[in-house]
Coordinates of C-alpha atoms in Angstrom, one line a residue:
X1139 CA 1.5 32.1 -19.6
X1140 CA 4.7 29.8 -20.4
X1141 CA 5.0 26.6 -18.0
X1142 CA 8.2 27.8 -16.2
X1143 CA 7.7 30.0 -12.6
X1144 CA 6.9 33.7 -13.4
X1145 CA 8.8 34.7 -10.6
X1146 CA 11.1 33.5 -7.5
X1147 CA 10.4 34.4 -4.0
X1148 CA 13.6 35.0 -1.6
X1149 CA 13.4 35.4 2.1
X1150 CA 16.2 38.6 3.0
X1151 CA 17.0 40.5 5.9
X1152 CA 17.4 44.1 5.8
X1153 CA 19.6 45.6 8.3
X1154 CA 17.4 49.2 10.3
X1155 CA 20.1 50.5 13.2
X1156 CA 20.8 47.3 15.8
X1157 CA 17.9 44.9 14.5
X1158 CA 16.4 44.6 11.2
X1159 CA 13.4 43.6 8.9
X1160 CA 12.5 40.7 7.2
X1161 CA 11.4 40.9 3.7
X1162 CA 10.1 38.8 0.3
X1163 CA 12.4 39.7 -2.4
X1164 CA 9.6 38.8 -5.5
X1165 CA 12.3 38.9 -8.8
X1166 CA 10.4 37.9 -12.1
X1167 CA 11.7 35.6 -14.2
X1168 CA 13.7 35.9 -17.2
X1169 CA 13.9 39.6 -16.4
X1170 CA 17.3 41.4 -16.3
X1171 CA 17.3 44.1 -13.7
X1172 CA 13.5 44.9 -13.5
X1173 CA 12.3 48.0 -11.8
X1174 CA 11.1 47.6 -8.2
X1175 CA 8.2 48.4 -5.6
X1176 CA 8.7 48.4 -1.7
X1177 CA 5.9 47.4 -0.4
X1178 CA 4.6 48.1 3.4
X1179 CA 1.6 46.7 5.4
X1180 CA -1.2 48.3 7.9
X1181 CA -1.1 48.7 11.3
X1182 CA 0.6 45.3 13.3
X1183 CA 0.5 43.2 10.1
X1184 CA 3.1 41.5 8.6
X1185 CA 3.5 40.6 4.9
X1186 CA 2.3 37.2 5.3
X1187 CA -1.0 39.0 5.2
X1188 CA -1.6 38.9 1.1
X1189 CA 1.2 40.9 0.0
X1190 CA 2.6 38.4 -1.5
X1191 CA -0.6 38.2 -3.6
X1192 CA -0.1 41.7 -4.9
X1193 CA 3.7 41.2 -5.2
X1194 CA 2.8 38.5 -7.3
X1195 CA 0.8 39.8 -10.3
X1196 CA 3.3 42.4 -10.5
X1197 CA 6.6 40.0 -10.8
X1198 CA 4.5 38.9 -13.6
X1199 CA 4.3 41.9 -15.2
X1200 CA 7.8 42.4 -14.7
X1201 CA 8.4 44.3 -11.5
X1202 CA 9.8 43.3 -8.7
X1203 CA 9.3 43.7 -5.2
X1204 CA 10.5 43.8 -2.0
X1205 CA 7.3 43.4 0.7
X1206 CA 8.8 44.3 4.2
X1207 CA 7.5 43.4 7.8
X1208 CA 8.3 46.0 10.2
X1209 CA 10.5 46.0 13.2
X1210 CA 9.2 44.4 16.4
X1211 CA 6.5 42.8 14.5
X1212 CA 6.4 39.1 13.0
X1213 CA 9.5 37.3 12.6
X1214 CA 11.5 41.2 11.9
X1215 CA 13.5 42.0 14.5
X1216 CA 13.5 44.5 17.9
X1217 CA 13.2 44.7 21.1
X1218 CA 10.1 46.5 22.0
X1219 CA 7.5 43.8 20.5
X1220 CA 4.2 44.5 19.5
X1221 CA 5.4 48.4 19.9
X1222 CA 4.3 50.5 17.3
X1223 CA 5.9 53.5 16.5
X1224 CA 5.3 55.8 13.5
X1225 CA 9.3 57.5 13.6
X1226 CA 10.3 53.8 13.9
X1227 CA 8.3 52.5 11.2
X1228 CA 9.1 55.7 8.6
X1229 CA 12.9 54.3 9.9
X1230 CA 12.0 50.8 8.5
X1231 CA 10.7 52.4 4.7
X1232 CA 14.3 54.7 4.1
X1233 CA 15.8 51.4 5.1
X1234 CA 14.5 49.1 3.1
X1235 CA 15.2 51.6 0.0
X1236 CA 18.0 52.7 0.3
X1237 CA 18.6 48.5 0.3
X1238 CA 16.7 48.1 -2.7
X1239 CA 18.3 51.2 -4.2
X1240 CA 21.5 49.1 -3.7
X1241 CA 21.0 45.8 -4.9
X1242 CA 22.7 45.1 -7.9
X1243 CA 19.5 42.9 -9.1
X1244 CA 17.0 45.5 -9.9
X1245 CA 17.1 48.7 -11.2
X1246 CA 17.5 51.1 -8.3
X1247 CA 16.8 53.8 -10.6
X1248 CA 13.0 52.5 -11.1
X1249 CA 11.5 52.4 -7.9
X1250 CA 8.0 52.8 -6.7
X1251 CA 6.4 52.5 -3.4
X1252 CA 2.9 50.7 -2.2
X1253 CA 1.9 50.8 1.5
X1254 CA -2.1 49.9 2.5
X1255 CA -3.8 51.1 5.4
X1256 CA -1.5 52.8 7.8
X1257 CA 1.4 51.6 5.3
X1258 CA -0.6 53.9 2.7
X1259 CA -0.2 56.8 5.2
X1260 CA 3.6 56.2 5.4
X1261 CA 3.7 55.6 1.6
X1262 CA 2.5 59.3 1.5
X1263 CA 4.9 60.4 4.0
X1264 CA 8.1 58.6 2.3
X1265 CA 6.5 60.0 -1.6
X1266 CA 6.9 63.4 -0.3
X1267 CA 9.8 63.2 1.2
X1268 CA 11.4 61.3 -2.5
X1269 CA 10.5 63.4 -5.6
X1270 CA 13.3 60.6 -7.3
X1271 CA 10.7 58.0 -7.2
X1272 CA 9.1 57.0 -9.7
X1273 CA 5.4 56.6 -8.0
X1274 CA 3.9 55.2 -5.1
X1275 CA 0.5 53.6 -4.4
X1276 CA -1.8 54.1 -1.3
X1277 CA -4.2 51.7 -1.0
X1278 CA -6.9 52.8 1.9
X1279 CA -4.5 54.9 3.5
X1280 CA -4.9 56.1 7.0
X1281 CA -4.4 60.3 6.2
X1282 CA -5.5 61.6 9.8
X1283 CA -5.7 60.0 13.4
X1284 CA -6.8 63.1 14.8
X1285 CA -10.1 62.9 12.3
X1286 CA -10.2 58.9 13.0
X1287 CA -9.9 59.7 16.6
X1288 CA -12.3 62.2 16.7
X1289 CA -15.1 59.2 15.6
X1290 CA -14.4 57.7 19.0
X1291 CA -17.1 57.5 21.3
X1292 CA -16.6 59.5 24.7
X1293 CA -17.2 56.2 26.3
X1294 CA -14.5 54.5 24.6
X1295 CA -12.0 57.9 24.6
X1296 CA -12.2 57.2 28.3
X1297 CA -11.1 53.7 28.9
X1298 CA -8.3 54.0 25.9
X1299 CA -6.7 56.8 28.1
X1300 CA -7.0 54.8 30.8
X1301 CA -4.9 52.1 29.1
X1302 CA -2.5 54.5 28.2
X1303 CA -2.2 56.0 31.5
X1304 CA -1.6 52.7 32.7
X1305 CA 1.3 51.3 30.2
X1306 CA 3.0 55.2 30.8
X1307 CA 2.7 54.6 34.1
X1308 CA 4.6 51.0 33.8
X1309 CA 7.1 52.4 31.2
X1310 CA 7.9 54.3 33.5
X1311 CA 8.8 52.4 36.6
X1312 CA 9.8 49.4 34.1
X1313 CA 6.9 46.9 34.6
X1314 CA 5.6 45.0 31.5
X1315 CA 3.8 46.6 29.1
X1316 CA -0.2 47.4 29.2
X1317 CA -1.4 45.9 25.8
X1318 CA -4.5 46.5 24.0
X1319 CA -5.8 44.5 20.9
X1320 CA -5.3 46.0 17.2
X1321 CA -8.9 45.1 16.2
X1322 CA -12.0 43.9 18.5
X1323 CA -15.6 43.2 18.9
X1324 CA -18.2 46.0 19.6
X1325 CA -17.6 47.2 23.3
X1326 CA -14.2 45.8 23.3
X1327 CA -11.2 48.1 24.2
X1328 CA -9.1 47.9 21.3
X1329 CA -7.8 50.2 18.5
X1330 CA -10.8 49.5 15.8
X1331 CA -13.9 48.0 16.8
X1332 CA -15.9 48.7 13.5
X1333 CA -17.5 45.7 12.6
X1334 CA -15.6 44.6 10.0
X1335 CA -12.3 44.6 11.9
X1336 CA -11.9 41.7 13.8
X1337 CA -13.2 39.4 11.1
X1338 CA -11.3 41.1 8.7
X1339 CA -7.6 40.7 10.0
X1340 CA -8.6 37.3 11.0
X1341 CA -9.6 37.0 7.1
X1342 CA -6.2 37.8 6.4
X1343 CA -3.8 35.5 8.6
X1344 CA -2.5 32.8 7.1
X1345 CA -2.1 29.1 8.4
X1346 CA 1.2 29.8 10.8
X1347 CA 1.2 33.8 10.2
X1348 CA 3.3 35.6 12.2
X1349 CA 0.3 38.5 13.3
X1350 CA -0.4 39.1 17.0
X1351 CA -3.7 41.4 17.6
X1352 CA -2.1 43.2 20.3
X1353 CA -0.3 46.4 20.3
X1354 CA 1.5 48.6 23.8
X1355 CA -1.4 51.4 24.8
X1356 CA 1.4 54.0 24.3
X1357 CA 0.8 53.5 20.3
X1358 CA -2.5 55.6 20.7
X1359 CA -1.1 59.4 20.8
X1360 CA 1.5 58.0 18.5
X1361 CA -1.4 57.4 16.0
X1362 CA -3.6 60.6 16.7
X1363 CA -0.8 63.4 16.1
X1364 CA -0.1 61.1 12.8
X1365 CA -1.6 63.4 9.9
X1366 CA 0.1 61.8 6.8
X1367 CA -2.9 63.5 4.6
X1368 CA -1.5 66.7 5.1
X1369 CA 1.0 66.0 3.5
X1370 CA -0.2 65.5 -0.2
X1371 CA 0.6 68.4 -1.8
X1372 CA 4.2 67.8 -1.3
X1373 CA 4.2 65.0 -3.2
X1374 CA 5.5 65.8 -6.7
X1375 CA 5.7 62.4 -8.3
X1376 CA 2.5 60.2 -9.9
X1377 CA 0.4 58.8 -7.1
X1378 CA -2.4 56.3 -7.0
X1379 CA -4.9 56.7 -4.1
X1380 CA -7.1 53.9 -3.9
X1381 CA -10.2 54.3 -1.5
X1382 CA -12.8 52.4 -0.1
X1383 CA -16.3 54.5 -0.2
X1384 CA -17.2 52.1 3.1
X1385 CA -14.1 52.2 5.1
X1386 CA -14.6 51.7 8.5
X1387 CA -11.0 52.4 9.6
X1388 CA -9.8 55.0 7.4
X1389 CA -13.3 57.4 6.8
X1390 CA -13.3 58.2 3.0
X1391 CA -14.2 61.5 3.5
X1392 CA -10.5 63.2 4.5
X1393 CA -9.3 60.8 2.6
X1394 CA -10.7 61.5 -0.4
X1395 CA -9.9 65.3 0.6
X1396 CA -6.6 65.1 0.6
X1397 CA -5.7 62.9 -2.0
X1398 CA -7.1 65.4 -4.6
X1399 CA -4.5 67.9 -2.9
X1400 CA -1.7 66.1 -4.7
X1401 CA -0.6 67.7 -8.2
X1402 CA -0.3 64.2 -10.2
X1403 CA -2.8 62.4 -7.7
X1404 CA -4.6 59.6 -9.5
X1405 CA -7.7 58.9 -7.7
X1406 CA -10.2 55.7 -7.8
X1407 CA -12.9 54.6 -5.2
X1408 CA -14.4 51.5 -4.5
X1409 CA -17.4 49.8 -3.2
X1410 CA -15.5 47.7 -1.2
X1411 CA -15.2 47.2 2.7
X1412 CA -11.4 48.1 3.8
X1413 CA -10.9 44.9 4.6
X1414 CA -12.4 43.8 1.4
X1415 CA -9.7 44.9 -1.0
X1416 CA -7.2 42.3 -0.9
X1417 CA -9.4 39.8 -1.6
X1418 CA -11.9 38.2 -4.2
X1419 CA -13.3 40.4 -6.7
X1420 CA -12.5 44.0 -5.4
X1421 CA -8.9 42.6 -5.2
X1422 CA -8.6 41.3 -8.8
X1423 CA -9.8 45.1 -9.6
X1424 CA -7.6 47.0 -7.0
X1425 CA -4.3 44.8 -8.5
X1426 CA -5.2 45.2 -12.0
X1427 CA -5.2 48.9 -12.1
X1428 CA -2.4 49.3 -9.8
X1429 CA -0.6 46.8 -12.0
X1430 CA -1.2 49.3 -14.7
X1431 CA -0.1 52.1 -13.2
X1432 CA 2.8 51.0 -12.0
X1433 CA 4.6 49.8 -15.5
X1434 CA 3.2 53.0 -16.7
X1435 CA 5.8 54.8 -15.0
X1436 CA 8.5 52.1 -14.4
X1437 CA 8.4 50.7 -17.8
X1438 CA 9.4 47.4 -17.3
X1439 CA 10.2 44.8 -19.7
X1440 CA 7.6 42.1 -20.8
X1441 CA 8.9 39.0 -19.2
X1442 CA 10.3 36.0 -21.5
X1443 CA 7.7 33.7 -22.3
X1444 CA 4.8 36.0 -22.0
X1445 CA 5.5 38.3 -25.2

């Protein structure tokens, strides 16, 4: 690699109805109009949370990105914080491409998408909705909260629908919000309480992230009528699942299911934790292959200095 920067990193703001999201605009160097991924996160995280590191080893590859937080999360803008809402969120991806589509430095005719975890879901939502893409990339993608929810104990179904009777109740009569954490211990009351949760979102905060582990109860029926999966065989561009054999959050076997369902579905599992993949060895793998598949089918150029 040559000594200068293979990419620059620019902090934009993409306008979504009223508010907007903040995103990393990753152009490589020395690279005239390169094609482009969009690039969404899991469920509550922002982009502090390693996709830079991903958005990275493609700029030097060539391809840009542009890694978005969504709205009422992180430092993006809204006014129902730590609210998460699928509509909303699917709002925040046609947003932010029909931005990219419109910049005038990348190539809004090359673009891909890449969302992880619940961003992989809505990565297969937004890839069947956009045969003009060029691919996508779901990376431990949540495919079916009615399955996932159906793993719940009957213990823990019970005091979740209490929360949620309890934050209607005060969305209703306009009280503050009941709040629940995104990931917890064993016996906690929170959306995952694998084992590997907690430690792993903690794993991926960085020094002064933006990431709150809390999320408004009303999220939960939100999250179990979401069945992204089912979509799959609508999607008629090249798509690369990638899946953890181990998950915890997002059970391999649906997964694995419906990503065969797709007609140019590119499959690859993993022994890896879901948590594991965007670090350390299984990451190195994970962004090598992806990085592969994606200037397969956006052809970019070979940056200056690395020819």
């Amino acid at each position: 690699m040559s000594k200068h920067t293979p990419y620059h990193r620019h902090t934009i703001t993409i306008p979504v109805g009223d508010s907007f999201c903040t995103a990393w605009l990753h152009l490589p160097s020395r690279v005239q109009r390169p094609p482009v991924v969009v690039m969404g996160h899991g469920m509550g995280a922002t982009r502090e949370m390693r996709l830079d590191a991903y958005a990275e080893r493609f700029a030097a590859r060539g391809i840009a990105s542009v890694a978005f937080t969504y709205r009422n999360f992180g430092d993006s803008g809204g006014t129902h914080r730590q609210e998460l809402n699928v509509k909303g969120q699917l709002e925040d991806w046609e947003a932010v491409l029909a931005h990219t589509r419109n910049r005038d430095d990348v190539d809004g005719s090359r673009i891909a998408i890449w969302g992880t975890s619940f961003g992989g879901g809505h990565a297969i939502t937004i890839a069947s909705r956009h045969p003009e893409l060029a691919a996508a990339v779901a990376q431990c993608p949540f495919t079916d909260g009615l399955l996932s929810a159906l793993r719940t104990s009957p213990g823990e179904s019970l005091r979740l629908q209490g929360l949620l009777i309890r934050d209607l109740l005060a969305a209703a009569t306009r009280r503050e919000p009941v709040c629940l954490p995104f990931a917890g211990a064993h016996g906690d009351v929170a959306i995952m309480t694998a084992p590997d949760a907690l430690p792993g979102y903690q794993s991926l905060v960085p020094e002064g992230g933006t990431f709150v582990n809390s999320t408004r109860a009303r999220a939960i029926p939100r999250m179990i009528r979401y069945r992204p999966g089912r979509r799959t065989k609508k999607i008629q561009i090249p798509i690369l699942f990638c899946v953890s054999s181990t998950d915890t959050v997002a059970p391999a076997g649906p997964t694995l299911k419906y990503a065969h369902r797709a007609p140019r579905g590119v499959v690859r599992t993993y022994a890896a934790g879901h948590f594991d993949f965007y670090t350390g060895e299984p990451f190195e793998q994970l962004v090598a292959e992806q990085t592969e598949f994606l200037a397969k089918h956006l052809s970019p150029q070979t940056p200056e200095g690395l020819r």
